[in-house]
Short mmCIF file of C-alpha atoms in Angstrom, two decimals:
data_model
loop_
_atom_site.label_atom_id
_atom_site.label_comp_id
_atom_site.label_asym_id
_atom_site.label_seq_id
_atom_site.Cartn_x
_atom_site.Cartn_y
_atom_site.Cartn_z
CA MET A 14 0.00 0.00 0.00
CA ARG A 15 2.77 2.41 0.93
CA LYS A 16 4.56 1.58 -2.33
CA GLU A 17 1.44 2.44 -4.29
CA ILE A 18 1.10 5.77 -2.48
CA LYS A 19 4.77 6.59 -3.11
CA SER A 20 4.34 5.71 -6.77
CA ILE A 21 1.33 8.02 -7.07
CA ILE A 22 3.24 10.83 -5.33
CA ALA A 23 6.16 10.31 -7.72
CA ILE A 24 3.89 10.40 -10.76
CA VAL A 25 2.15 13.59 -9.55
CA ALA A 26 5.53 15.22 -8.92
CA MET A 27 6.68 14.31 -12.42
CA LEU A 28 3.51 15.77 -13.88
CA LEU A 29 3.88 18.97 -11.87
CA ASN A 30 7.52 19.35 -12.82
CA GLY A 31 6.67 18.65 -16.42
CA GLY A 32 3.96 21.32 -16.28
CA MET A 33 6.38 23.82 -14.78
CA ALA A 34 8.94 23.02 -17.43
CA PHE A 35 6.32 23.47 -20.14
CA ALA A 36 5.23 26.81 -18.66
CA GLN A 37 8.81 28.03 -18.53
CA ALA A 38 9.36 26.87 -22.08
CA THR A 39 6.32 28.72 -23.40
CA ASP A 40 6.79 31.81 -21.23
CA PRO A 41 10.42 31.93 -20.07
CA VAL A 42 11.93 34.31 -17.52
CA VAL A 43 13.36 37.34 -19.27
CA MET A 44 14.88 38.92 -16.17
CA THR A 45 15.07 38.62 -12.40
CA ILE A 46 14.80 41.77 -10.26
CA ASN A 47 15.53 41.51 -6.55
CA GLY A 48 14.90 37.78 -6.76
CA LYS A 49 11.52 38.20 -8.48
CA GLN A 50 11.11 36.64 -11.89
CA VAL A 51 9.71 38.67 -14.78
CA LEU A 52 8.20 36.52 -17.50
CA ARG A 53 8.62 37.35 -21.16
CA SER A 54 4.86 37.91 -21.49
CA GLU A 55 4.96 40.68 -18.88
CA TYR A 56 7.88 42.41 -20.57
CA GLU A 57 6.11 42.11 -23.93
CA TYR A 58 2.91 43.60 -22.50
CA SER A 59 4.76 46.60 -21.12
CA TYR A 60 6.98 47.07 -24.17
CA ASN A 61 4.16 46.83 -26.70
CA LYS A 62 1.90 49.16 -24.74
CA ASN A 63 4.57 51.84 -24.42
CA ASN A 64 5.95 51.51 -27.93
CA SER A 65 2.87 51.45 -30.13
CA GLU A 66 2.71 53.05 -33.56
CA ASN A 67 1.56 56.44 -32.24
CA VAL A 68 4.49 56.77 -29.81
CA ILE A 69 7.01 59.36 -31.03
CA ASP A 70 10.08 58.17 -29.11
CA LYS A 71 9.82 54.46 -29.79
CA LYS A 72 12.44 52.19 -28.22
CA SER A 73 13.85 48.92 -29.42
CA VAL A 74 13.34 45.84 -27.24
CA GLU A 75 16.92 46.22 -26.02
CA GLU A 76 16.66 49.97 -25.42
CA TYR A 77 13.52 49.49 -23.36
CA VAL A 78 15.26 47.26 -20.81
CA ASP A 79 16.68 50.09 -18.67
CA LEU A 80 13.37 51.94 -18.58
CA PHE A 81 11.54 48.78 -17.55
CA VAL A 82 14.11 47.82 -14.92
CA ASN A 83 14.16 51.32 -13.40
CA TYR A 84 10.37 51.28 -13.20
CA LYS A 85 10.41 47.90 -11.45
CA LEU A 86 13.11 49.05 -9.03
CA LYS A 87 11.02 52.05 -8.00
CA VAL A 88 8.00 49.83 -7.47
CA GLN A 89 10.13 47.56 -5.30
CA ALA A 90 11.27 50.57 -3.28
CA ALA A 91 7.62 51.48 -2.74
CA LEU A 92 6.85 47.94 -1.57
CA ASP A 93 9.79 48.04 0.83
CA ALA A 94 8.41 51.33 2.17
CA HIS A 95 5.06 49.52 2.70
CA LEU A 96 3.17 52.06 0.61
CA ASP A 97 0.90 49.23 -0.53
CA THR A 98 -0.43 48.94 3.03
CA LEU A 99 -1.73 52.52 3.13
CA SER A 100 -5.53 52.74 3.23
CA SER A 101 -5.44 55.51 0.59
CA PHE A 102 -3.52 53.23 -1.77
CA LYS A 103 -5.81 50.26 -1.16
CA LYS A 104 -8.89 52.37 -1.82
CA GLU A 105 -7.54 53.91 -5.03
CA PHE A 106 -6.25 50.60 -6.37
CA ALA A 107 -9.56 48.90 -5.63
CA THR A 108 -11.34 51.64 -7.58
CA TYR A 109 -9.15 51.15 -10.66
CA ARG A 110 -9.31 47.37 -10.43
CA ASN A 111 -13.07 47.32 -9.95
CA GLN A 112 -13.59 49.47 -13.05
CA GLN A 113 -12.15 46.61 -15.08
CA ILE A 114 -13.83 43.76 -13.23
CA ARG A 115 -17.34 45.09 -12.50
CA SER A 116 -18.59 44.52 -16.03
CA THR A 117 -17.72 40.80 -15.84
CA VAL A 118 -20.16 40.23 -12.97
CA ILE A 119 -23.05 40.26 -15.45
CA THR A 120 -23.43 38.81 -18.93
CA ASP A 121 -24.89 40.00 -22.21
CA ALA A 122 -27.89 37.84 -21.37
CA ASP A 123 -28.50 39.92 -18.22
CA ILE A 124 -28.55 43.11 -20.28
CA GLU A 125 -30.82 41.45 -22.83
CA THR A 126 -33.24 40.49 -20.06
CA GLU A 127 -33.29 44.05 -18.75
CA ALA A 128 -33.75 45.43 -22.27
CA ARG A 129 -36.81 43.24 -22.76
CA LYS A 130 -38.21 44.40 -19.41
CA VAL A 131 -37.79 48.03 -20.48
CA TYR A 132 -39.45 47.23 -23.79
CA LYS A 133 -42.39 45.40 -22.19
CA ARG A 134 -43.07 48.28 -19.77
CA THR A 135 -42.99 50.83 -22.59
CA GLN A 136 -45.04 48.64 -24.92
CA HIS A 137 -47.76 48.16 -22.29
CA TYR A 138 -47.86 51.87 -21.50
CA VAL A 139 -48.08 52.99 -25.13
CA ASP A 140 -50.58 50.39 -26.30
CA SER A 141 -52.85 50.86 -23.26
CA LEU A 142 -53.16 54.56 -24.11
CA GLY A 143 -53.96 54.10 -27.79
CA GLY A 144 -50.72 52.96 -29.40
CA LEU A 145 -48.82 54.96 -31.99
CA VAL A 146 -50.33 57.49 -34.36
CA LYS A 147 -49.06 58.72 -37.71
CA LEU A 148 -50.12 62.33 -38.24
CA ALA A 149 -49.77 65.22 -40.61
CA HIS A 150 -50.41 68.75 -39.44
CA ILE A 151 -50.53 72.37 -40.54
CA LEU A 152 -49.18 74.77 -37.93
CA LEU A 153 -49.47 78.53 -37.69
CA VAL A 154 -47.07 79.60 -34.96
CA LEU A 155 -48.54 81.93 -32.34
CA PRO A 156 -46.30 83.55 -29.71
CA GLN A 157 -47.35 82.97 -26.09
CA ARG A 158 -48.03 86.66 -25.46
CA ALA A 159 -49.44 87.53 -28.84
CA SER A 160 -51.78 90.49 -28.95
CA SER A 161 -55.49 89.96 -29.54
CA GLU A 162 -55.04 91.42 -33.00
CA VAL A 163 -52.32 88.92 -33.91
CA GLN A 164 -54.39 86.06 -32.50
CA ALA A 165 -57.41 87.13 -34.51
CA LYS A 166 -55.42 87.23 -37.75
CA ALA A 167 -53.95 83.76 -37.08
CA LYS A 168 -57.42 82.38 -36.31
CA GLU A 169 -58.82 83.89 -39.48
CA ARG A 170 -56.00 82.37 -41.52
CA ILE A 171 -56.25 78.86 -40.02
CA ASP A 172 -60.02 78.92 -40.55
CA SER A 173 -59.43 79.87 -44.19
CA ILE A 174 -57.10 76.88 -44.61
CA TYR A 175 -59.65 74.60 -42.94
CA ASN A 176 -62.40 75.80 -45.24
CA ALA A 177 -60.19 75.00 -48.24
CA LEU A 178 -59.78 71.47 -46.85
CA LEU A 179 -63.53 71.15 -46.51
CA ARG A 180 -63.69 71.96 -50.22
CA HIS A 181 -61.36 68.96 -50.80
CA ALA A 182 -58.10 70.91 -51.19
CA ASP A 183 -55.00 68.70 -50.95
CA PHE A 184 -53.76 68.58 -47.32
CA ALA A 185 -50.12 67.99 -48.29
CA GLU A 186 -50.10 70.91 -50.72
CA LEU A 187 -51.57 73.29 -48.15
CA ALA A 188 -49.06 72.08 -45.52
CA ARG A 189 -46.13 72.68 -47.85
CA LYS A 190 -47.48 76.16 -48.68
CA TYR A 191 -48.74 77.45 -45.32
CA SER A 192 -47.42 75.37 -42.39
CA GLN A 193 -44.80 77.13 -40.27
CA ASP A 194 -43.38 73.85 -39.01
CA LYS A 195 -40.73 73.90 -41.71
CA GLU A 196 -39.35 70.43 -41.00
CA SER A 197 -42.68 68.71 -41.54
CA ALA A 198 -43.96 71.17 -44.16
CA ILE A 199 -41.54 69.95 -46.81
CA LYS A 200 -42.98 66.44 -46.22
CA GLY A 201 -46.54 67.60 -46.71
CA GLY A 202 -46.99 68.13 -42.97
CA GLU A 203 -46.16 64.51 -42.12
CA LEU A 204 -44.76 63.87 -38.62
CA PRO A 205 -42.87 60.83 -37.28
CA TRP A 206 -44.82 58.18 -35.37
CA ILE A 207 -46.03 59.73 -32.11
CA GLN A 208 -46.67 57.96 -28.82
CA PRO A 209 -48.62 59.20 -25.79
CA GLY A 210 -46.90 61.72 -23.52
CA VAL A 211 -44.38 63.18 -25.97
CA THR A 212 -46.22 66.27 -27.21
CA PHE A 213 -48.62 68.96 -25.92
CA LYS A 214 -51.73 67.58 -24.20
CA GLU A 215 -53.97 69.81 -26.34
CA PHE A 216 -52.38 68.34 -29.49
CA GLU A 217 -52.46 64.78 -28.19
CA ASP A 218 -56.09 64.89 -27.06
CA VAL A 219 -57.24 65.96 -30.53
CA ALA A 220 -54.93 63.60 -32.41
CA TYR A 221 -55.97 60.46 -30.49
CA SER A 222 -59.66 61.32 -30.92
CA LEU A 223 -59.44 61.09 -34.72
CA LYS A 224 -60.18 58.13 -36.93
CA LYS A 225 -57.90 57.11 -39.80
CA GLY A 226 -58.22 59.61 -42.64
CA GLU A 227 -60.11 62.14 -40.49
CA ILE A 228 -59.08 65.82 -40.32
CA SER A 229 -59.51 67.87 -37.14
CA LYS A 230 -61.03 71.30 -36.86
CA PRO A 231 -58.50 74.08 -36.11
CA PHE A 232 -57.40 74.06 -32.46
CA LEU A 233 -54.92 75.90 -30.28
CA SER A 234 -51.88 74.52 -28.41
CA PRO A 235 -48.96 76.35 -26.74
CA ALA A 236 -47.22 76.22 -30.14
CA GLY A 237 -50.03 77.87 -32.10
CA TYR A 238 -52.96 76.86 -34.29
CA HIS A 239 -53.07 73.33 -35.75
CA ILE A 240 -55.06 71.31 -38.17
CA VAL A 241 -54.28 67.59 -37.84
CA MET A 242 -54.89 64.66 -40.17
CA MET A 243 -54.84 61.09 -38.84
CA LYS A 244 -52.91 59.07 -41.42
CA ASP A 245 -52.45 55.78 -39.57
CA ARG A 246 -52.52 54.06 -36.19
CA ARG A 247 -50.71 50.97 -34.91
CA ASN A 248 -49.48 49.14 -31.82
CA TYR A 249 -46.01 49.75 -30.43
CA PHE A 250 -42.91 48.90 -32.53
CA ASP A 251 -41.51 45.37 -32.37
CA TYR A 252 -38.60 44.69 -30.02
CA ASP A 253 -35.91 44.00 -32.62
CA SER A 254 -36.38 47.38 -34.30
CA LEU A 255 -35.77 49.16 -30.96
CA ARG A 256 -33.20 46.88 -29.34
CA ALA A 257 -30.11 48.99 -30.16
CA ASP A 258 -31.81 52.14 -28.85
CA ILE A 259 -32.90 50.39 -25.66
CA ILE A 260 -29.35 49.13 -25.01
CA LYS A 261 -28.08 52.68 -25.52
CA PHE A 262 -30.78 53.92 -23.11
CA ILE A 263 -29.65 51.38 -20.50
CA ASP A 264 -26.08 52.65 -20.70
CA GLN A 265 -27.00 56.34 -20.77
CA ARG A 266 -29.28 56.06 -17.74
CA ASN A 267 -26.70 54.12 -15.71
CA ILE A 268 -29.04 51.11 -15.56
CA ARG A 269 -26.17 48.74 -16.43
CA GLU A 270 -24.30 49.86 -13.30
CA GLN A 271 -27.45 49.42 -11.23
CA ILE A 272 -27.76 45.83 -12.46
CA ILE A 273 -24.10 45.22 -11.57
CA ASP A 274 -24.60 46.71 -8.09
CA ALA A 275 -27.61 44.50 -7.50
CA ARG A 276 -25.73 41.38 -8.64
CA LEU A 277 -22.73 42.24 -6.44
CA ASN A 278 -24.98 42.75 -3.41
CA ASP A 279 -26.63 39.37 -4.04
CA LEU A 280 -23.24 37.64 -4.33
CA ALA A 281 -21.93 39.37 -1.21
CA LYS A 282 -24.94 38.21 0.81
CA LEU A 283 -24.61 34.69 -0.55
CA GLN A 284 -20.88 34.53 0.28
CA HIS A 285 -21.19 36.45 3.58
CA CYS A 286 -18.61 39.04 2.57
CA THR A 287 -18.31 42.55 1.12
CA THR A 288 -18.77 43.53 -2.50
CA ASP A 289 -15.07 44.50 -2.59
CA LYS A 290 -14.17 40.95 -1.57
CA VAL A 291 -16.41 39.57 -4.30
CA LEU A 292 -14.60 41.71 -6.87
CA GLU A 293 -11.22 40.78 -5.45
CA ASP A 294 -12.01 37.06 -5.74
CA LYS A 295 -13.43 37.59 -9.22
CA THR A 296 -10.19 39.30 -10.23
CA SER A 297 -8.13 36.35 -9.03
CA VAL A 298 -10.17 33.94 -11.13
CA LEU A 299 -10.12 36.10 -14.27
CA ILE A 300 -6.41 36.92 -14.29
CA GLU A 301 -5.58 33.23 -14.20
CA LYS A 302 -7.39 32.87 -17.53
CA ASP A 303 -6.39 36.16 -19.14
CA PRO A 304 -2.72 37.28 -18.96
CA SER A 305 -3.51 40.67 -20.51
CA LEU A 306 -6.01 41.38 -17.72
CA LYS A 307 -3.49 40.17 -15.18
CA TYR A 308 -0.91 42.65 -16.41
CA LEU A 309 -3.45 45.44 -16.70
CA VAL A 310 -4.45 45.02 -13.05
CA GLN A 311 -0.78 44.78 -12.10
CA GLU A 312 -0.16 47.95 -14.12
CA TYR A 313 -2.74 49.81 -11.99
CA HIS A 314 -1.20 48.40 -8.81
CA ASP A 315 2.41 49.15 -9.69
CA GLY A 316 1.60 52.46 -11.38
CA LEU A 317 0.02 53.86 -8.22
CA LEU A 318 3.03 52.74 -6.17
CA PHE A 319 5.42 54.19 -8.76
CA TYR A 320 3.66 57.55 -8.68
CA GLU A 321 3.60 57.77 -4.88
CA ILE A 322 7.24 56.78 -4.35
CA SER A 323 8.40 59.05 -7.20
CA ASN A 324 6.45 61.94 -5.73
CA ARG A 325 8.09 61.40 -2.35
CA MET A 326 11.60 60.82 -3.61
CA ILE A 327 11.72 63.26 -6.57
CA TRP A 328 8.86 65.61 -7.44
CA GLU A 329 7.57 66.76 -4.06
CA ARG A 330 11.02 66.58 -2.53
CA ALA A 331 12.54 68.77 -5.24
CA ASN A 332 9.69 71.31 -5.08
CA LYS A 333 10.12 71.79 -1.35
CA ASP A 334 13.93 71.78 -1.36
CA GLU A 335 14.66 75.44 -2.10
CA ALA A 336 18.17 75.13 -0.67
CA GLY A 337 18.89 72.11 -2.84
CA GLN A 338 17.67 73.94 -5.94
CA GLU A 339 19.84 76.92 -5.08
CA GLU A 340 22.92 74.75 -4.58
CA PHE A 341 22.21 72.92 -7.85
CA PHE A 342 21.94 76.23 -9.71
CA ARG A 343 25.17 77.52 -8.16
CA LYS A 344 27.09 74.42 -9.25
CA ASN A 345 25.57 74.34 -12.74
CA LYS A 346 25.17 78.04 -13.47
CA LYS A 347 27.15 77.84 -16.71
CA ARG A 348 24.61 75.36 -18.07
CA TYR A 349 21.90 78.03 -18.28
CA ARG A 350 22.05 80.34 -21.26
CA TRP A 351 19.62 82.36 -23.36
CA ASP A 352 19.67 82.73 -27.10
CA ALA A 353 19.02 86.47 -26.66
CA PRO A 354 19.06 88.97 -23.76
CA ARG A 355 16.12 89.28 -21.38
CA PHE A 356 14.71 92.24 -19.45
CA LYS A 357 13.99 91.47 -15.81
CA GLY A 358 11.70 94.12 -14.46
CA ILE A 359 8.39 95.87 -14.90
CA ALA A 360 6.54 97.65 -17.68
CA TYR A 361 4.03 100.03 -16.08
CA ASN A 362 1.55 102.81 -16.79
CA THR A 363 0.39 105.53 -14.42
CA LYS A 364 -2.48 108.00 -14.11
CA ASP A 365 -0.15 110.77 -12.91
CA LYS A 366 3.24 111.60 -14.36
CA ALA A 367 4.76 111.97 -10.89
CA ASP A 368 4.16 108.29 -10.16
CA ILE A 369 6.63 107.27 -12.90
CA LYS A 370 9.51 108.24 -10.64
CA ALA A 371 7.69 107.21 -7.47
CA VAL A 372 7.40 103.62 -8.69
CA LYS A 373 11.16 103.40 -9.31
CA ASN A 374 11.97 104.85 -5.90
CA VAL A 375 9.74 102.34 -4.12
CA VAL A 376 11.22 99.19 -5.67
CA LYS A 377 14.83 100.05 -6.54
CA LYS A 378 16.34 98.75 -3.29
CA LEU A 379 14.10 95.72 -2.89
CA PRO A 380 14.53 92.12 -4.12
CA PHE A 381 12.68 91.47 -7.36
CA ASP A 382 10.25 89.00 -5.78
CA LYS A 383 9.02 91.73 -3.39
CA TRP A 384 8.15 94.28 -6.05
CA ALA A 385 4.59 93.15 -6.76
CA ASP A 386 3.47 93.30 -3.12
CA VAL A 387 4.99 96.68 -2.38
CA LEU A 388 3.61 98.24 -5.56
CA ARG A 389 0.13 96.96 -4.78
CA THR A 390 0.14 98.24 -1.19
CA THR A 391 1.74 101.58 -2.10
CA PHE A 392 -0.20 102.55 -5.21
CA ASN A 393 -3.29 100.34 -5.51
CA ASN A 394 -4.35 99.81 -1.91
CA ASP A 395 -7.62 101.78 -2.11
CA SER A 396 -10.50 102.14 -4.51
CA VAL A 397 -8.40 104.15 -6.99
CA LEU A 398 -5.87 102.17 -9.04
CA ARG A 399 -3.00 104.55 -9.68
CA ILE A 400 -0.81 102.20 -11.73
CA ARG A 401 -1.04 99.22 -14.07
CA VAL A 402 1.98 96.89 -13.93
CA GLU A 403 3.27 93.89 -15.89
CA LYS A 404 6.14 92.20 -14.07
CA GLY A 405 8.34 89.44 -15.42
CA LEU A 406 11.29 88.26 -17.43
CA PHE A 407 10.69 89.70 -20.89
CA LYS A 408 12.17 88.61 -24.17
CA LYS A 409 11.90 90.60 -27.36
CA GLY A 410 8.31 90.51 -28.59
CA ASP A 411 6.67 90.00 -25.19
CA ASN A 412 5.78 93.63 -24.51
CA ALA A 413 5.73 96.63 -26.90
CA LEU A 414 6.87 99.09 -24.23
CA VAL A 415 9.83 96.89 -23.27
CA ASP A 416 10.67 96.32 -26.94
CA HIS A 417 10.73 100.08 -27.53
CA ASP A 418 12.49 101.29 -24.36
CA VAL A 419 14.85 98.37 -23.66
CA PHE A 420 15.53 96.48 -26.86
CA GLY A 421 15.43 99.52 -29.17
CA VAL A 422 12.76 98.06 -31.42
CA ASP A 423 10.77 100.52 -33.51
CA ALA A 424 7.56 99.29 -31.88
CA ILE A 425 4.23 101.09 -31.74
CA VAL A 426 3.32 101.60 -28.10
CA LYS A 427 -0.40 102.18 -27.72
CA PRO A 428 -1.30 104.36 -24.73
CA MET A 429 -3.40 102.63 -22.08
CA GLU A 430 -6.79 104.22 -21.55
CA GLY A 431 -6.80 106.16 -18.28
CA TYR A 432 -3.07 105.56 -17.75
CA PRO A 433 -1.30 107.78 -20.29
CA TYR A 434 2.22 107.65 -18.83
CA GLY A 435 4.34 104.56 -19.49
CA ALA A 436 7.80 103.47 -18.36
CA VAL A 437 9.97 100.46 -17.62
CA PHE A 438 12.27 99.67 -14.72
CA GLY A 439 14.64 96.76 -14.23
CA LYS A 440 17.77 95.23 -15.71
CA LYS A 441 18.72 93.90 -19.11
CA LEU A 442 20.44 90.54 -18.65
CA LYS A 443 22.62 88.68 -21.13
CA ALA A 444 22.45 85.50 -19.05
CA PRO A 445 20.58 84.31 -15.95
CA LYS A 446 21.97 85.79 -12.73
CA GLU A 447 19.73 84.06 -10.17
CA ARG A 448 17.89 80.78 -9.88
CA GLU A 449 14.60 82.63 -10.20
CA ASP A 450 15.63 83.73 -13.70
CA VAL A 451 15.41 80.10 -14.88
CA LYS A 452 13.32 78.62 -12.08
CA ALA A 453 11.37 76.09 -14.15
CA GLU A 454 14.48 74.80 -15.93
CA VAL A 455 16.41 74.47 -12.67
CA LEU A 456 13.56 72.59 -10.99
CA ALA A 457 13.28 70.16 -13.93
CA ASP A 458 17.04 69.57 -13.99
CA TYR A 459 17.19 69.18 -10.21
CA GLN A 460 14.41 66.59 -10.33
CA GLU A 461 16.28 64.77 -13.07
CA GLN A 462 19.45 64.74 -10.97
CA LEU A 463 17.59 63.45 -7.92
CA GLU A 464 16.14 60.67 -10.04
CA LYS A 465 19.55 59.68 -11.43
CA ASP A 466 21.02 59.55 -7.92
CA TRP A 467 18.05 57.57 -6.63
CA VAL A 468 18.17 55.05 -9.49
CA ALA A 469 21.90 54.58 -8.91
CA GLN A 470 21.16 53.76 -5.27
CA LEU A 471 18.43 51.32 -6.26
CA ARG A 472 20.75 49.62 -8.75
CA LYS A 473 23.25 49.05 -5.94
CA LYS A 474 20.60 47.89 -3.49
CA TYR A 475 18.71 45.44 -5.71
CA SER A 476 20.11 42.74 -7.96
CA VAL A 477 19.14 42.74 -11.64
CA VAL A 478 19.84 39.82 -13.98
CA VAL A 479 18.72 39.99 -17.61
CA ASN A 480 18.50 36.86 -19.75
CA ARG A 481 19.74 38.23 -23.08
CA GLU A 482 18.89 35.06 -24.97
CA VAL A 483 15.24 35.24 -23.91
CA LEU A 484 15.25 38.98 -24.59
CA LYS A 485 16.09 38.25 -28.23
CA THR A 486 12.86 36.24 -28.55
CA VAL A 487 10.54 39.07 -27.40
CA ASN A 488 7.74 39.46 -29.97
CA LYS A 489 9.43 36.79 -32.14
CA HIS A 490 8.04 33.51 -30.78
#
């Protein structure tokens, strides 16, 4: 007996090992990062998604390796920092994941069932109130607050048209000639099929009282005077002719999501758990069958971690580190050049000529970043605005007054209404003197440097082994 059991165990082990060998043969390991294997299929998913035809800076399979590895290293750093345990992360990831999985809780058959329910309710309502009617009408538009004189003229005219109909005049010809409903007039007054509840009650009451071929007497609705002909009557449309519109209605009215919510609540009650747990279990089942879904869900998971750790280590850190930015600028000052001089200062207009000099006296001994506040409190602190100011780092073409007074351009300076006196004050610079002169560029370069330093640390901390032979088979198997 024991020998039989051992034999069975041996056979099962052989089968399992054979299965593992087959899996590795069909989807081999392309690289190992910090001891974690990355299968070729995962690398292909990431490479193909980030190097599609519409990507400008496409990479080769080999060139993409460093980008992929660096991404994975940052995700690993986030995992080591336990960012995946944060409630904010769990909530956001669940939201992204659920967006992909929710739709799989129901089937097309469920939507079809709901569509038929919608149809049956509408069909019963329409047919119980008289079904559909095919009408033609002649309309003379009458404004809501029309004078008694205007109303009398419209009534006289509609009665004249009705009398012509009584003398067997052609309805379609009169509609084309006299009806002010231009859309139907060109069709001889013919309207689309109408169902109860979609038009004015006054119009509907008259229309549904007519027999086929009968013409109404003139009557008034909020739109004006009508004469209506009953052309045909029928029961509600068949389901197949409306199916596409009903499906669209279900999606537009959020009914699909309501069906999903109801199904999730039923499953949660049945399994004695939360709807999030139902979706989590559903995800586990689906990703085993669909590698592309597996990597999409993983992409959401890792992408959120990547963003959070990058924000902490690079973006937010660099933004807050004023001293670090300043030191970076000091060490790399020669890197920053302009293709043409700039004017760092203000272009301003005043109501009174005396304020031209006053403005210069107020700001000349202050740092540039303080100018705006002191000018506002000194000259524009009450109900009367004494000056209009544009402050900045100007290049040629930015401001006509600066072009004329600083760069010597023969520019036309239009006087500002109410502020006839214009002047400039500041310095003409051949190259940046302070970090603030190239603040955006310095911040971007400082972030880039922080990232390089961080990646270098991660490369030292975590082991990376790339299987070059497997890499050669990416997208070629």
